[in-house]
Amino acid sequence: MASSKAVKITWLGHATVLVETAKGTTVLIDPFIEHNPKYPKGFELPEKIDYVLLTHGHGDHIGDTAPVAKKTGATVVAMVELAEFIAKQGVEKTIGMNLGGTVQLGDVAATMVEAKHSAGAQDSAGTHYVGVAAGFVLTPSEGPALYHAGDTTVFGDMRLIGELYQPEIAMLPIGGHYTMGPREAAVAVQLLGSRTVLPIHWGTWPVLAGTPKELAGYVAPGVDVVEWEPGDVY
Ligand code: NI
Ligand code: MN
């Protein structure tokens, strides 16, 4: 679609997104691979993944973190409690942070921002407190600022995210049921001031029924809602 752009964004289905900067920093957000019904068949992750970013503790966002981090040596970046939970799975390099903080990851500044969603991590021992849900704004040294909202509803302080970081490109959940749907996402776009929306967290299962087409019907003229499929590159 746009390999000449400074930043390459590949959607791997659900909320899983691979970001590669012009300077070669590779960031994987919310790896959900093995049990992701929309993971593009046969897609091979790059051998070099520098960072894995986690928005919250739900299985459809952290499911494949440990295997990916162990295989690639990636550093996992997450809310402090979630980073500790992941470290206990044998991941050697983690960075625990919290809302409002920024860490420099190669040529990308990653800022953890608010989200409105639950965030417990579940395993055979039950549900664990792993901090609150978050989103990330990625500001590369070259190219536009990107926002990955994680799982969230729309909230008024998205306006602050817009004011502070001016994310040109917004990756927003639009499926509904567990997150906002297209109607709410259209208001999110307005609050953020983003020009391009990359819809995520839709179509994975029938219950995530919101579609990019529906969102396109709600947004203001001039906002580009990208109708992409898993495996597509923006
Ligand atoms: Ni969730
Ligand atoms: Mn989710």
mmCIF file of C-alpha atoms and ligand atoms in Angstrom:
data_model
loop_
_atom_site.group_PDB
_atom_site.id
_atom_site.type_symbol
_atom_site.label_atom_id
_atom_site.label_comp_id
_atom_site.label_asym_id
_atom_site.label_seq_id
_atom_site.Cartn_x
_atom_site.Cartn_y
_atom_site.Cartn_z
ATOM 1 C CA MET A 1 0.000 0.000 0.000
ATOM 2 C CA ALA A 2 2.619 2.578 0.995
ATOM 3 C CA SER A 3 6.125 1.196 1.370
ATOM 4 C CA SER A 4 7.618 4.627 0.629
ATOM 5 C CA LYS A 5 6.281 5.981 3.917
ATOM 6 C CA ALA A 6 8.701 6.637 6.762
ATOM 7 C CA VAL A 7 6.896 4.144 8.982
ATOM 8 C CA LYS A 8 5.538 0.764 7.895
ATOM 9 C CA ILE A 9 2.506 -0.540 9.782
ATOM 10 C CA THR A 10 1.353 -4.131 9.291
ATOM 11 C CA TRP A 11 -1.950 -5.333 10.750
ATOM 12 C CA LEU A 12 -1.764 -8.934 11.958
ATOM 13 C CA GLY A 13 -5.440 -9.215 12.856
ATOM 14 C CA HIS A 14 -7.255 -8.234 16.067
ATOM 15 C CA ALA A 15 -5.140 -5.618 17.938
ATOM 16 C CA THR A 16 -1.786 -7.024 16.806
ATOM 17 C CA VAL A 17 0.249 -4.482 14.872
ATOM 18 C CA LEU A 18 3.851 -4.504 13.665
ATOM 19 C CA VAL A 19 5.517 -1.093 13.328
ATOM 20 C CA GLU A 20 8.813 -0.692 11.493
ATOM 21 C CA THR A 21 10.504 2.712 11.366
ATOM 22 C CA ALA A 22 12.690 4.155 8.608
ATOM 23 C CA LYS A 23 15.701 3.678 10.878
ATOM 24 C CA GLY A 24 14.891 0.013 11.420
ATOM 25 C CA THR A 25 13.342 -0.095 14.881
ATOM 26 C CA THR A 26 10.798 -2.924 14.986
ATOM 27 C CA VAL A 27 7.944 -2.742 17.473
ATOM 28 C CA LEU A 28 5.234 -5.384 17.890
ATOM 29 C CA ILE A 29 2.100 -4.297 19.746
ATOM 30 C CA ASP A 30 -0.200 -6.764 21.572
ATOM 31 C CA PRO A 31 1.024 -10.072 20.098
ATOM 32 C CA PHE A 32 -1.922 -12.449 19.689
ATOM 33 C CA ILE A 33 -0.868 -15.105 17.245
ATOM 34 C CA GLU A 34 -1.536 -18.752 18.056
ATOM 35 C CA HIS A 35 -5.208 -18.370 18.988
ATOM 36 C CA ASN A 36 -5.885 -15.366 16.754
ATOM 37 C CA PRO A 37 -8.349 -16.577 14.099
ATOM 38 C CA LYS A 38 -7.452 -13.605 11.871
ATOM 39 C CA TYR A 39 -3.668 -13.882 12.072
ATOM 40 C CA PRO A 40 -2.577 -13.820 8.422
ATOM 41 C CA LYS A 41 -1.835 -17.405 7.408
ATOM 42 C CA GLY A 42 1.855 -18.121 6.963
ATOM 43 C CA PHE A 43 2.939 -14.621 8.004
ATOM 44 C CA GLU A 44 6.461 -14.821 9.435
ATOM 45 C CA LEU A 45 7.386 -12.228 12.018
ATOM 46 C CA PRO A 46 10.753 -10.567 11.400
ATOM 47 C CA GLU A 47 13.662 -12.317 13.106
ATOM 48 C CA LYS A 48 14.556 -9.001 14.691
ATOM 49 C CA ILE A 49 11.871 -7.564 16.935
ATOM 50 C CA ASP A 50 13.280 -4.913 19.235
ATOM 51 C CA TYR A 51 10.302 -4.206 21.451
ATOM 52 C CA VAL A 52 6.959 -5.790 22.310
ATOM 53 C CA LEU A 53 4.443 -3.283 23.683
ATOM 54 C CA LEU A 54 1.459 -4.454 25.732
ATOM 55 C CA THR A 55 -1.647 -2.333 26.293
ATOM 56 C CA HIS A 56 -3.245 -4.506 29.005
ATOM 57 C CA GLY A 57 -3.354 -7.977 30.510
ATOM 58 C CA HIS A 58 -6.154 -9.673 28.565
ATOM 59 C CA GLY A 59 -5.196 -12.860 26.763
ATOM 60 C CA ASP A 60 -6.102 -11.530 23.327
ATOM 61 C CA HIS A 61 -3.379 -8.883 23.808
ATOM 62 C CA ILE A 62 -0.557 -10.621 25.679
ATOM 63 C CA GLY A 63 -1.113 -14.237 24.579
ATOM 64 C CA ASP A 64 2.086 -14.768 22.582
ATOM 65 C CA THR A 65 4.345 -12.288 24.374
ATOM 66 C CA ALA A 66 6.621 -14.766 26.140
ATOM 67 C CA PRO A 67 7.298 -16.999 23.113
ATOM 68 C CA VAL A 68 7.973 -13.998 20.833
ATOM 69 C CA ALA A 69 10.215 -12.275 23.386
ATOM 70 C CA LYS A 70 12.144 -15.478 24.089
ATOM 71 C CA LYS A 71 12.646 -16.201 20.400
ATOM 72 C CA THR A 72 13.646 -12.681 19.332
ATOM 73 C CA GLY A 73 15.201 -11.282 22.523
ATOM 74 C CA ALA A 74 12.750 -8.389 22.373
ATOM 75 C CA THR A 75 12.288 -6.083 25.346
ATOM 76 C CA VAL A 76 8.703 -6.084 26.645
ATOM 77 C CA VAL A 77 7.293 -2.661 27.512
ATOM 78 C CA ALA A 78 4.150 -2.543 29.650
ATOM 79 C CA MET A 79 2.459 -1.163 32.751
ATOM 80 C CA VAL A 80 4.700 -1.953 35.782
ATOM 81 C CA GLU A 81 2.528 -4.757 37.186
ATOM 82 C CA LEU A 82 2.030 -6.330 33.761
ATOM 83 C CA ALA A 83 5.775 -6.130 33.019
ATOM 84 C CA GLU A 84 6.405 -8.014 36.270
ATOM 85 C CA PHE A 85 3.785 -10.644 35.348
ATOM 86 C CA ILE A 86 5.498 -11.164 31.982
ATOM 87 C CA ALA A 87 8.962 -11.306 33.592
ATOM 88 C CA LYS A 88 7.688 -14.211 35.710
ATOM 89 C CA GLN A 89 7.031 -16.099 32.470
ATOM 90 C CA GLY A 90 10.782 -16.090 31.864
ATOM 91 C CA VAL A 91 11.089 -12.964 29.720
ATOM 92 C CA GLU A 92 14.483 -11.457 30.520
ATOM 93 C CA LYS A 93 14.169 -7.877 29.328
ATOM 94 C CA THR A 94 11.182 -5.826 30.444
ATOM 95 C CA ILE A 95 10.508 -2.132 30.943
ATOM 96 C CA GLY A 96 7.748 -1.320 33.414
ATOM 97 C CA MET A 97 6.212 2.116 33.012
ATOM 98 C CA ASN A 98 2.980 3.920 33.772
ATOM 99 C CA LEU A 99 0.478 6.424 32.424
ATOM 100 C CA GLY A 100 1.980 9.673 31.177
ATOM 101 C CA GLY A 101 5.498 8.257 30.980
ATOM 102 C CA THR A 102 7.630 8.217 27.844
ATOM 103 C CA VAL A 103 10.438 5.781 27.058
ATOM 104 C CA GLN A 104 12.835 6.101 24.149
ATOM 105 C CA LEU A 105 12.870 2.891 22.090
ATOM 106 C CA GLY A 106 15.510 3.306 19.377
ATOM 107 C CA ASP A 107 14.261 6.158 17.194
ATOM 108 C CA VAL A 108 10.729 5.948 18.638
ATOM 109 C CA ALA A 109 9.450 7.747 21.718
ATOM 110 C CA ALA A 110 6.680 5.628 23.271
ATOM 111 C CA THR A 111 4.268 7.368 25.619
ATOM 112 C CA MET A 112 1.798 5.387 27.706
ATOM 113 C CA VAL A 113 -1.611 7.053 27.696
ATOM 114 C CA GLU A 114 -4.979 6.374 29.286
ATOM 115 C CA ALA A 115 -7.571 3.826 28.202
ATOM 116 C CA LYS A 116 -10.926 2.960 29.745
ATOM 117 C CA HIS A 117 -11.138 -0.826 29.999
ATOM 118 C CA SER A 118 -10.568 -3.640 32.502
ATOM 119 C CA ALA A 119 -7.181 -5.306 32.564
ATOM 120 C CA GLY A 120 -6.854 -8.497 34.660
ATOM 121 C CA ALA A 121 -4.551 -11.224 33.371
ATOM 122 C CA GLN A 122 -5.942 -14.735 33.544
ATOM 123 C CA ASP A 123 -4.104 -18.016 33.781
ATOM 124 C CA SER A 124 -4.761 -21.415 35.366
ATOM 125 C CA ALA A 125 -4.285 -19.874 38.831
ATOM 126 C CA GLY A 126 -7.041 -17.290 38.290
ATOM 127 C CA THR A 127 -7.179 -13.578 37.528
ATOM 128 C CA HIS A 128 -4.206 -11.380 38.425
ATOM 129 C CA TYR A 129 -4.032 -7.628 38.932
ATOM 130 C CA VAL A 130 -1.649 -6.287 36.306
ATOM 131 C CA GLY A 131 -2.362 -2.566 36.476
ATOM 132 C CA VAL A 132 -4.868 -0.642 34.402
ATOM 133 C CA ALA A 133 -5.423 -0.678 30.656
ATOM 134 C CA ALA A 134 -3.423 1.763 28.550
ATOM 135 C CA GLY A 135 -2.758 2.936 25.036
ATOM 136 C CA PHE A 136 0.486 4.046 23.395
ATOM 137 C CA VAL A 137 1.496 7.048 21.337
ATOM 138 C CA LEU A 138 4.571 6.315 19.222
ATOM 139 C CA THR A 139 6.537 9.308 18.000
ATOM 140 C CA PRO A 140 9.298 8.289 15.588
ATOM 141 C CA SER A 141 12.154 10.674 14.777
ATOM 142 C CA GLU A 142 10.949 10.589 11.164
ATOM 143 C CA GLY A 143 7.323 10.333 10.195
ATOM 144 C CA PRO A 144 3.964 10.961 11.816
ATOM 145 C CA ALA A 145 2.973 10.227 15.423
ATOM 146 C CA LEU A 146 0.907 7.052 15.790
ATOM 147 C CA TYR A 147 -1.664 6.175 18.444
ATOM 148 C CA HIS A 148 -2.615 2.602 19.356
ATOM 149 C CA ALA A 149 -5.601 2.897 21.681
ATOM 150 C CA GLY A 150 -5.517 -0.667 23.020
ATOM 151 C CA ASP A 151 -8.982 -1.696 24.196
ATOM 152 C CA THR A 152 -11.074 1.274 25.265
ATOM 153 C CA THR A 153 -14.281 3.161 25.014
ATOM 154 C CA VAL A 154 -14.191 6.747 23.850
ATOM 155 C CA PHE A 155 -13.416 9.234 26.672
ATOM 156 C CA GLY A 156 -13.181 13.010 26.807
ATOM 157 C CA ASP A 157 -9.488 13.090 27.651
ATOM 158 C CA MET A 158 -8.665 11.738 24.218
ATOM 159 C CA ARG A 159 -8.673 15.445 23.495
ATOM 160 C CA LEU A 160 -5.564 15.754 25.694
ATOM 161 C CA ILE A 161 -3.875 12.961 23.754
ATOM 162 C CA GLY A 162 -4.653 14.927 20.605
ATOM 163 C CA GLU A 163 -3.378 18.222 22.039
ATOM 164 C CA LEU A 164 -0.186 16.785 23.494
ATOM 165 C CA TYR A 165 0.958 14.331 20.827
ATOM 166 C CA GLN A 166 -1.028 15.156 17.666
ATOM 167 C CA PRO A 167 -1.257 11.582 16.409
ATOM 168 C CA GLU A 168 -1.790 11.807 12.670
ATOM 169 C CA ILE A 169 -2.608 8.104 12.482
ATOM 170 C CA ALA A 170 -4.943 6.450 15.008
ATOM 171 C CA MET A 171 -5.311 2.698 15.443
ATOM 172 C CA LEU A 172 -8.680 2.408 17.142
ATOM 173 C CA PRO A 173 -10.794 -0.563 18.240
ATOM 174 C CA ILE A 174 -14.145 -0.449 16.451
ATOM 175 C CA GLY A 175 -15.626 -3.926 16.963
ATOM 176 C CA GLY A 176 -17.943 -3.008 19.828
ATOM 177 C CA HIS A 177 -19.042 -5.320 22.695
ATOM 178 C CA TYR A 178 -15.681 -5.282 24.558
ATOM 179 C CA THR A 179 -14.615 -1.860 23.267
ATOM 180 C CA MET A 180 -16.128 1.115 21.515
ATOM 181 C CA GLY A 181 -17.862 0.579 18.211
ATOM 182 C CA PRO A 182 -17.906 2.738 15.079
ATOM 183 C CA ARG A 183 -20.223 5.427 16.483
ATOM 184 C CA GLU A 184 -18.024 6.038 19.518
ATOM 185 C CA ALA A 185 -14.830 5.694 17.471
ATOM 186 C CA ALA A 186 -15.974 8.531 15.204
ATOM 187 C CA VAL A 187 -16.116 10.810 18.266
ATOM 188 C CA ALA A 188 -12.678 9.542 19.302
ATOM 189 C CA VAL A 189 -11.278 10.588 15.926
ATOM 190 C CA GLN A 190 -12.752 14.045 16.380
ATOM 191 C CA LEU A 191 -11.231 14.407 19.882
ATOM 192 C CA LEU A 192 -7.836 13.172 18.695
ATOM 193 C CA GLY A 193 -7.786 15.263 15.540
ATOM 194 C CA SER A 194 -6.296 12.341 13.604
ATOM 195 C CA ARG A 195 -6.483 12.331 9.806
ATOM 196 C CA THR A 196 -6.133 8.603 9.257
ATOM 197 C CA VAL A 197 -7.822 5.767 11.119
ATOM 198 C CA LEU A 198 -6.528 2.206 11.006
ATOM 199 C CA PRO A 199 -9.401 0.167 12.488
ATOM 200 C CA ILE A 200 -8.434 -2.739 14.768
ATOM 201 C CA HIS A 201 -10.184 -5.159 17.163
ATOM 202 C CA TRP A 202 -13.025 -5.889 14.728
ATOM 203 C CA GLY A 203 -14.065 -8.976 12.763
ATOM 204 C CA THR A 204 -11.988 -11.369 14.878
ATOM 205 C CA TRP A 205 -15.133 -13.086 16.143
ATOM 206 C CA PRO A 206 -18.761 -12.444 15.115
ATOM 207 C CA VAL A 207 -19.412 -10.448 18.312
ATOM 208 C CA LEU A 208 -16.872 -7.780 17.178
ATOM 209 C CA ALA A 209 -19.332 -6.631 14.550
ATOM 210 C CA GLY A 210 -18.287 -3.014 13.877
ATOM 211 C CA THR A 211 -16.769 -2.421 10.443
ATOM 212 C CA PRO A 212 -14.568 0.249 8.837
ATOM 213 C CA LYS A 213 -17.407 0.976 6.385
ATOM 214 C CA GLU A 214 -19.717 1.805 9.245
ATOM 215 C CA LEU A 215 -17.063 4.047 10.829
ATOM 216 C CA ALA A 216 -16.475 5.783 7.492
ATOM 217 C CA GLY A 217 -20.153 6.742 7.517
ATOM 218 C CA TYR A 218 -19.775 8.550 10.856
ATOM 219 C CA VAL A 219 -16.478 10.463 10.520
ATOM 220 C CA ALA A 220 -16.094 14.021 9.252
ATOM 221 C CA PRO A 221 -15.147 14.604 5.617
ATOM 222 C CA GLY A 222 -11.388 14.502 5.143
ATOM 223 C CA VAL A 223 -10.804 11.695 7.650
ATOM 224 C CA ASP A 224 -9.436 8.612 5.931
ATOM 225 C CA VAL A 225 -10.755 5.316 7.336
ATOM 226 C CA VAL A 226 -8.498 2.633 5.925
ATOM 227 C CA GLU A 227 -10.367 -0.541 4.978
ATOM 228 C CA TRP A 228 -7.545 -2.967 5.530
ATOM 229 C CA GLU A 229 -7.399 -6.714 5.981
ATOM 230 C CA PRO A 230 -5.074 -8.697 8.253
ATOM 231 C CA GLY A 231 -1.665 -8.897 6.569
ATOM 232 C CA ASP A 232 -2.083 -5.516 4.872
ATOM 233 C CA VAL A 233 0.638 -2.895 5.199
ATOM 234 C CA TYR A 234 -0.049 0.789 5.598
HETATM 235 NI NI NI B 1 -9.279 -6.288 26.597
HETATM 236 MN MN MN B 2 -9.273 -7.178 23.537
#
